[in-house]
mmCIF file of C-alpha atoms in Angstrom:
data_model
loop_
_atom_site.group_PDB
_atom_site.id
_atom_site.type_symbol
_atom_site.label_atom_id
_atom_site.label_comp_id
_atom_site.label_asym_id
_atom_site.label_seq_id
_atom_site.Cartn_x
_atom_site.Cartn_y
_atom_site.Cartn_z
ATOM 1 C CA UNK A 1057 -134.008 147.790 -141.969
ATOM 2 C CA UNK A 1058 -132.445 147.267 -145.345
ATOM 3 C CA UNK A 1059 -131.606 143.062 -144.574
ATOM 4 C CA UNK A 1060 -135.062 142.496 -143.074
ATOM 5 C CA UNK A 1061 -135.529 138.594 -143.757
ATOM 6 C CA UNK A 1062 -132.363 137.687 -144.792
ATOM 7 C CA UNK A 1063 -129.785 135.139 -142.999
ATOM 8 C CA UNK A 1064 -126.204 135.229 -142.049
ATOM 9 C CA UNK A 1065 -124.058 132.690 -140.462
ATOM 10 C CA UNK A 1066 -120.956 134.216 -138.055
ATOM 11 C CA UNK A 1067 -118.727 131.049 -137.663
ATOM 12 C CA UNK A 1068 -117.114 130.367 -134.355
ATOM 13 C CA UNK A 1069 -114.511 128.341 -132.448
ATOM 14 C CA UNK A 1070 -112.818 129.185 -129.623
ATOM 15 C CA UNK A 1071 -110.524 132.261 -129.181
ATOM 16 C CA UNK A 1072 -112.476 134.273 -131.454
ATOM 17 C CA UNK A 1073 -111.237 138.073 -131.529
ATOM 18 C CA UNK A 1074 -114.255 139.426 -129.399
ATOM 19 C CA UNK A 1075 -115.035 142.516 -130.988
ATOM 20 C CA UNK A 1076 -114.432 141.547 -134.487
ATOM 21 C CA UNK A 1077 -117.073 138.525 -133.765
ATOM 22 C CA UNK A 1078 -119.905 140.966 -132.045
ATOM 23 C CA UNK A 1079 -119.086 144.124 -133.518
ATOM 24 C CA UNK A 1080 -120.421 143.077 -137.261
ATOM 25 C CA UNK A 1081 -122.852 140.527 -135.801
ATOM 26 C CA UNK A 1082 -124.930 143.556 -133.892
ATOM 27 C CA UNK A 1083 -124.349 145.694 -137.037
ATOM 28 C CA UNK A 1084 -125.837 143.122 -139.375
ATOM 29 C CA UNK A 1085 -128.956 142.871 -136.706
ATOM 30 C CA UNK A 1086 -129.588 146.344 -136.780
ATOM 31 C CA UNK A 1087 -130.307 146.441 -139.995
ATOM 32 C CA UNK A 1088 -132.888 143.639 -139.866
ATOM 33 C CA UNK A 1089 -130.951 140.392 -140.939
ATOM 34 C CA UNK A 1090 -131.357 137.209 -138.153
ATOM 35 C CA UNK A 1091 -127.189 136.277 -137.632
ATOM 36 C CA UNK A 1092 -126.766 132.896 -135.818
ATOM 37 C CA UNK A 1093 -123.776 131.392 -135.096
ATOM 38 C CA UNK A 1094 -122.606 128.420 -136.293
ATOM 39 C CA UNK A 1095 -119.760 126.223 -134.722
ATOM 40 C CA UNK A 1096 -118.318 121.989 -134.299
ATOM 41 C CA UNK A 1097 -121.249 121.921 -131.579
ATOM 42 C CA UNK A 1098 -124.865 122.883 -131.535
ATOM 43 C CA UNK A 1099 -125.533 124.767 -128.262
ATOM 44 C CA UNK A 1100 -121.976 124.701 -126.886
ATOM 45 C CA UNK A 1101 -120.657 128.297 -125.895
ATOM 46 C CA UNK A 1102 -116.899 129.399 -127.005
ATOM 47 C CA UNK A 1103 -115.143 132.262 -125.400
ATOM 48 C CA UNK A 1104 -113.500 134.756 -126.920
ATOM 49 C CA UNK A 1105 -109.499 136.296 -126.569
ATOM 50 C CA UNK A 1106 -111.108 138.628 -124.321
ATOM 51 C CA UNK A 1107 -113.836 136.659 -122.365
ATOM 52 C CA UNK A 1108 -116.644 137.403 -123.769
ATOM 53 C CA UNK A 1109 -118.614 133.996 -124.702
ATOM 54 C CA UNK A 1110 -121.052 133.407 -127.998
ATOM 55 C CA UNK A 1111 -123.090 129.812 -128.201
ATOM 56 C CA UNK A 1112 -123.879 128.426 -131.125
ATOM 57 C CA UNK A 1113 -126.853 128.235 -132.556
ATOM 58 C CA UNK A 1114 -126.203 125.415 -134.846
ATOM 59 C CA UNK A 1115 -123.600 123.532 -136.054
ATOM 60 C CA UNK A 1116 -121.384 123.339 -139.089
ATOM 61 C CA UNK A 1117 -123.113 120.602 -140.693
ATOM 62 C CA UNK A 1118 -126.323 122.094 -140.392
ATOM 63 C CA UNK A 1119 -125.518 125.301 -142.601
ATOM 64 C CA UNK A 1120 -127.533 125.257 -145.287
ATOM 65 C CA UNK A 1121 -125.383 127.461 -147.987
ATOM 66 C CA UNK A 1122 -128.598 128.238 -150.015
ATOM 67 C CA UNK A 1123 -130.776 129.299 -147.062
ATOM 68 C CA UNK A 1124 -128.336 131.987 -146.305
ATOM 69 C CA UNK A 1125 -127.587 135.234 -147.691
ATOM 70 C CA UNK A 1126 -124.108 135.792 -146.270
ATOM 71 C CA UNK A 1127 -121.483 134.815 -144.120
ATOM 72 C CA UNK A 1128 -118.502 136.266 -141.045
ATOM 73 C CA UNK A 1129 -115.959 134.635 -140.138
ATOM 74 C CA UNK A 1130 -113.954 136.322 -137.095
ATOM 75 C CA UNK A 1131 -110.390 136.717 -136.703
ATOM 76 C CA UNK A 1132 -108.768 135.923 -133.506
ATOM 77 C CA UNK A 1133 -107.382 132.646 -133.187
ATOM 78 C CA UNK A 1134 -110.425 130.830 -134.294
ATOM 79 C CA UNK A 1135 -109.406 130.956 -137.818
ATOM 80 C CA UNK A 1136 -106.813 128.380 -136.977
ATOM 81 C CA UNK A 1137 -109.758 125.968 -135.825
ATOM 82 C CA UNK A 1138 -112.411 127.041 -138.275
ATOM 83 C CA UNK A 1139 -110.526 126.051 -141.596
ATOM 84 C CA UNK A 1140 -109.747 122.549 -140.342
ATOM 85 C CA UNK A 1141 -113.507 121.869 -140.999
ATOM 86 C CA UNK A 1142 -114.387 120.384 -144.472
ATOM 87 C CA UNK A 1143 -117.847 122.127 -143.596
ATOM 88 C CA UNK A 1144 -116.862 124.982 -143.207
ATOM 89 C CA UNK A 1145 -114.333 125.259 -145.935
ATOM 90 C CA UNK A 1146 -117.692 123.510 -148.525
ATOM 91 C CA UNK A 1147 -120.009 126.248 -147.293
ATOM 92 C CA UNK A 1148 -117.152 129.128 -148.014
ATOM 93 C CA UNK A 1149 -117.218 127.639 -151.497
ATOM 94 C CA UNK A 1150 -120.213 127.532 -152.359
ATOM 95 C CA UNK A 1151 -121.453 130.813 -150.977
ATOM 96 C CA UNK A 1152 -118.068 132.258 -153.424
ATOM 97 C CA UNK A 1153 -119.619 130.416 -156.127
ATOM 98 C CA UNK A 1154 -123.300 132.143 -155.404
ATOM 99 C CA UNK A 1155 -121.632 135.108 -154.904
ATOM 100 C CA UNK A 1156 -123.040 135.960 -151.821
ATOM 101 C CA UNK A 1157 -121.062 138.291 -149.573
ATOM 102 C CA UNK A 1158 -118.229 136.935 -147.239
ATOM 103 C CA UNK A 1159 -116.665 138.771 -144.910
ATOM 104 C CA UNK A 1160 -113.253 138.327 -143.111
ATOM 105 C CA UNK A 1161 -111.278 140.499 -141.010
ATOM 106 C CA UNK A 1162 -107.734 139.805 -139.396
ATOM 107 C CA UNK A 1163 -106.631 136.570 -139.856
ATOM 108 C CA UNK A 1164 -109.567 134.799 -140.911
ATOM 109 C CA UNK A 1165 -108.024 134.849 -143.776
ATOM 110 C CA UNK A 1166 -106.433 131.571 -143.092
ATOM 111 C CA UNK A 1167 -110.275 130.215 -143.896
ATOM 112 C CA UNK A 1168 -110.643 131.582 -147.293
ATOM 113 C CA UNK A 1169 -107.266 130.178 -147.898
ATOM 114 C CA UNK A 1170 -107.966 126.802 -146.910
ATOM 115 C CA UNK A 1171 -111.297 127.286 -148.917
ATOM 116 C CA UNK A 1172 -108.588 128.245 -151.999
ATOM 117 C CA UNK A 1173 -110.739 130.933 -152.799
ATOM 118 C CA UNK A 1174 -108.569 133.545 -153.362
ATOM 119 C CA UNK A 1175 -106.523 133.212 -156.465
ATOM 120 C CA UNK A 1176 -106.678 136.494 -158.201
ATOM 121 C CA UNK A 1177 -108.584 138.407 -155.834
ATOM 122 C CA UNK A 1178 -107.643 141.855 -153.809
ATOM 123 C CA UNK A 1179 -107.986 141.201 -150.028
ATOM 124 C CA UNK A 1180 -106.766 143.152 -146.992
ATOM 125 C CA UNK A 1181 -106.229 141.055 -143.284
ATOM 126 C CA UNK A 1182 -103.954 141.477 -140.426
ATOM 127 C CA UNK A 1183 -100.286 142.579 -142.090
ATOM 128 C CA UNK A 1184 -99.364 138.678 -139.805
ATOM 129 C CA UNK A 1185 -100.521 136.750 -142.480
ATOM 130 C CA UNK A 1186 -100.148 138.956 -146.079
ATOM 131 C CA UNK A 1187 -97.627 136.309 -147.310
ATOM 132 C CA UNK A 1188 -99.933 133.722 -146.545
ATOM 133 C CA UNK A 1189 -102.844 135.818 -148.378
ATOM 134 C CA UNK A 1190 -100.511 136.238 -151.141
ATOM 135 C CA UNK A 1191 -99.221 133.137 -151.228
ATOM 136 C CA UNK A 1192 -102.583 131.421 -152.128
ATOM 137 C CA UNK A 1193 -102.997 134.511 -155.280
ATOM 138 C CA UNK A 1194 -104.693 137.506 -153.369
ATOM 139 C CA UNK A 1195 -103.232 140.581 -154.056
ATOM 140 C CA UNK A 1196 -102.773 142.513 -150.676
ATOM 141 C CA UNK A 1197 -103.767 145.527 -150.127
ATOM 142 C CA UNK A 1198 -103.153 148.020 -146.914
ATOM 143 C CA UNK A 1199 -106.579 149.526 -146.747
ATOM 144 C CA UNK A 1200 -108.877 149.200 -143.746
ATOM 145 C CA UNK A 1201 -111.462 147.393 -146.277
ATOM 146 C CA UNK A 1202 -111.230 146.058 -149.352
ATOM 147 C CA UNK A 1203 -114.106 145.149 -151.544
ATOM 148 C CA UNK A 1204 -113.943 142.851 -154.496
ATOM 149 C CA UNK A 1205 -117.060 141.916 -155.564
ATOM 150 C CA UNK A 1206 -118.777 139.550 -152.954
ATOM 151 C CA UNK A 1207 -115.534 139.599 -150.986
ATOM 152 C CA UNK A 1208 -115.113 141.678 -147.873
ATOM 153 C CA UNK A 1209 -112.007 142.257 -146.140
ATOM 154 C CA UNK A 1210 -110.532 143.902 -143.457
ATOM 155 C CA UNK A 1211 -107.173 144.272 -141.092
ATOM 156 C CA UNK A 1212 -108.030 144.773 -137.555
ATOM 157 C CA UNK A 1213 -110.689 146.034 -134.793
ATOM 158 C CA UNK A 1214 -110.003 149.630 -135.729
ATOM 159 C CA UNK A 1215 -111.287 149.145 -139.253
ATOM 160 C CA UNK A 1216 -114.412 147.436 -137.516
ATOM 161 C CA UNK A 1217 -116.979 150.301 -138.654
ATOM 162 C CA UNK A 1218 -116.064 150.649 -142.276
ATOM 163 C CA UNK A 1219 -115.841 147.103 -142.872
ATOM 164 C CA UNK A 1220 -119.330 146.283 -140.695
ATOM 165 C CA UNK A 1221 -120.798 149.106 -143.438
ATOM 166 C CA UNK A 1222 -119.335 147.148 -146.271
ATOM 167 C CA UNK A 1223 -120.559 144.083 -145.342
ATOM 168 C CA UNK A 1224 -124.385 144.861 -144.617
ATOM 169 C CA UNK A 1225 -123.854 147.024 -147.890
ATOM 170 C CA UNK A 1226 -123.164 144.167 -150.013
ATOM 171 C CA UNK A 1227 -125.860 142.283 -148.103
ATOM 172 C CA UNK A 1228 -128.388 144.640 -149.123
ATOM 173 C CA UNK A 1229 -127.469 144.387 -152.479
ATOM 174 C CA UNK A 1230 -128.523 140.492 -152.334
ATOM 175 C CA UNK A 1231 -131.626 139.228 -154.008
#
C-alpha cells in the first residue's frame, strides 16, 4: 500500500478507451491511493468505446491541482473532448509545473498537447498521432512506456501493465 493517502484524478468524457481508463485506475487503488474521476459534469456517467460506463465524481472545475498527487488521462476518443477544456488543460499545467506524475496512454496525447507541455520531452502514444506529438517538440519514441521525469507515457492497451507500474511508481516517489 505504497500510495496510501494520496489522490489522483482520471479525467473523463465520453468514448473513453475502456480498459486504458479502468485498467490504471484499479492499479492505482490497489496500492492505496483514492482515484476519482473528474469530468464537464459532477455525477453524470460517460460510457466508454466498449460500454463500460464511469461517473464522475466531480467536475473539472472542482480539481484542486494542489490537493492531488497525480493525474490519468485515458485514450480513446475522449482526448478529443478533454483538451477543449481550459480546466483541464490549467490543471495539466500546473501539476507539470509541480512535477507531479501524469500519465497518458494512446492518444491522450492530444491533451498534453493542447496543455503545450511537451516541448523537449520523450513521449510514446498511439503511432496515430506521433506527428502530432512531435509536432508540438516531443521526441517519439516506440517503447511500450516511456518515462521522463514526471511524465508517463504509453501506446496502447497491450502496454497497459508496464505503464500502470510506471505510473504508481512515480506516484510513490511523491512527497
Amino acid at each position: 500500500m505504497s500510495l496510501q493517502g494520496k489522490t489522483v484524478i482520471s479525467l473523463l468524457d465520453d468514448e473513453f478507451e475502456d480498459l486504458e481508463l479502468w485498467y490504471p485506475v484499479y492499479r492505482v487503488r490497489e496500492e492505496g491511493a483514492t482515484v476519482l474521476f473528474a469530468g464537464p459534469e459532477k455525477g453524470k456517467t460517460h460510457i466508454g468505446k466498449y460500454g463500460v460506463p464511469a461517473t464522475a465524481d466531480m467536475s473539472f472545475d472542482e480539481i484542486d491541482s494542489s490537493q492531488i498527487a497525480g493525474i490519468l488521462v485515458p485514450g480513446g476518443w475522449a482526448p478529443d473532448k478533454l483538451r477543449r477544456y481550459p480546466k483541464v488543460l490549467q490543471v495539466v499545467q500546473e501539476l507539470d509545473l509541480a512535477g507531479k506524475p501524469i500519465g497518458q496512454i494512446c492518444h491522450a496525447g492530444w491533451v498534453l498537447i493542447s496543455a503545450k507541455i511537451l516541448q523537449g520531452r520523450k513521449v510514446t502514444s498511439t503511432p496515430g498521432i506521433r506527428d502530432d506529438m512531435e509536432n508540438a517538440g516531443a521526441t517519439w519514441i516506440d517503447e511500450p512506456v516511456v518515462v521522463d521525469g514526471h511524465l508517463i507515457s504509453a501506446r496502447r492497451p497491450p502496454d497497459l501493465p508496464p505503464y500502470a507500474k510506471a505510473f504508481v511508481d512515480a506516484l510513490a516517489a511523491v512527497q
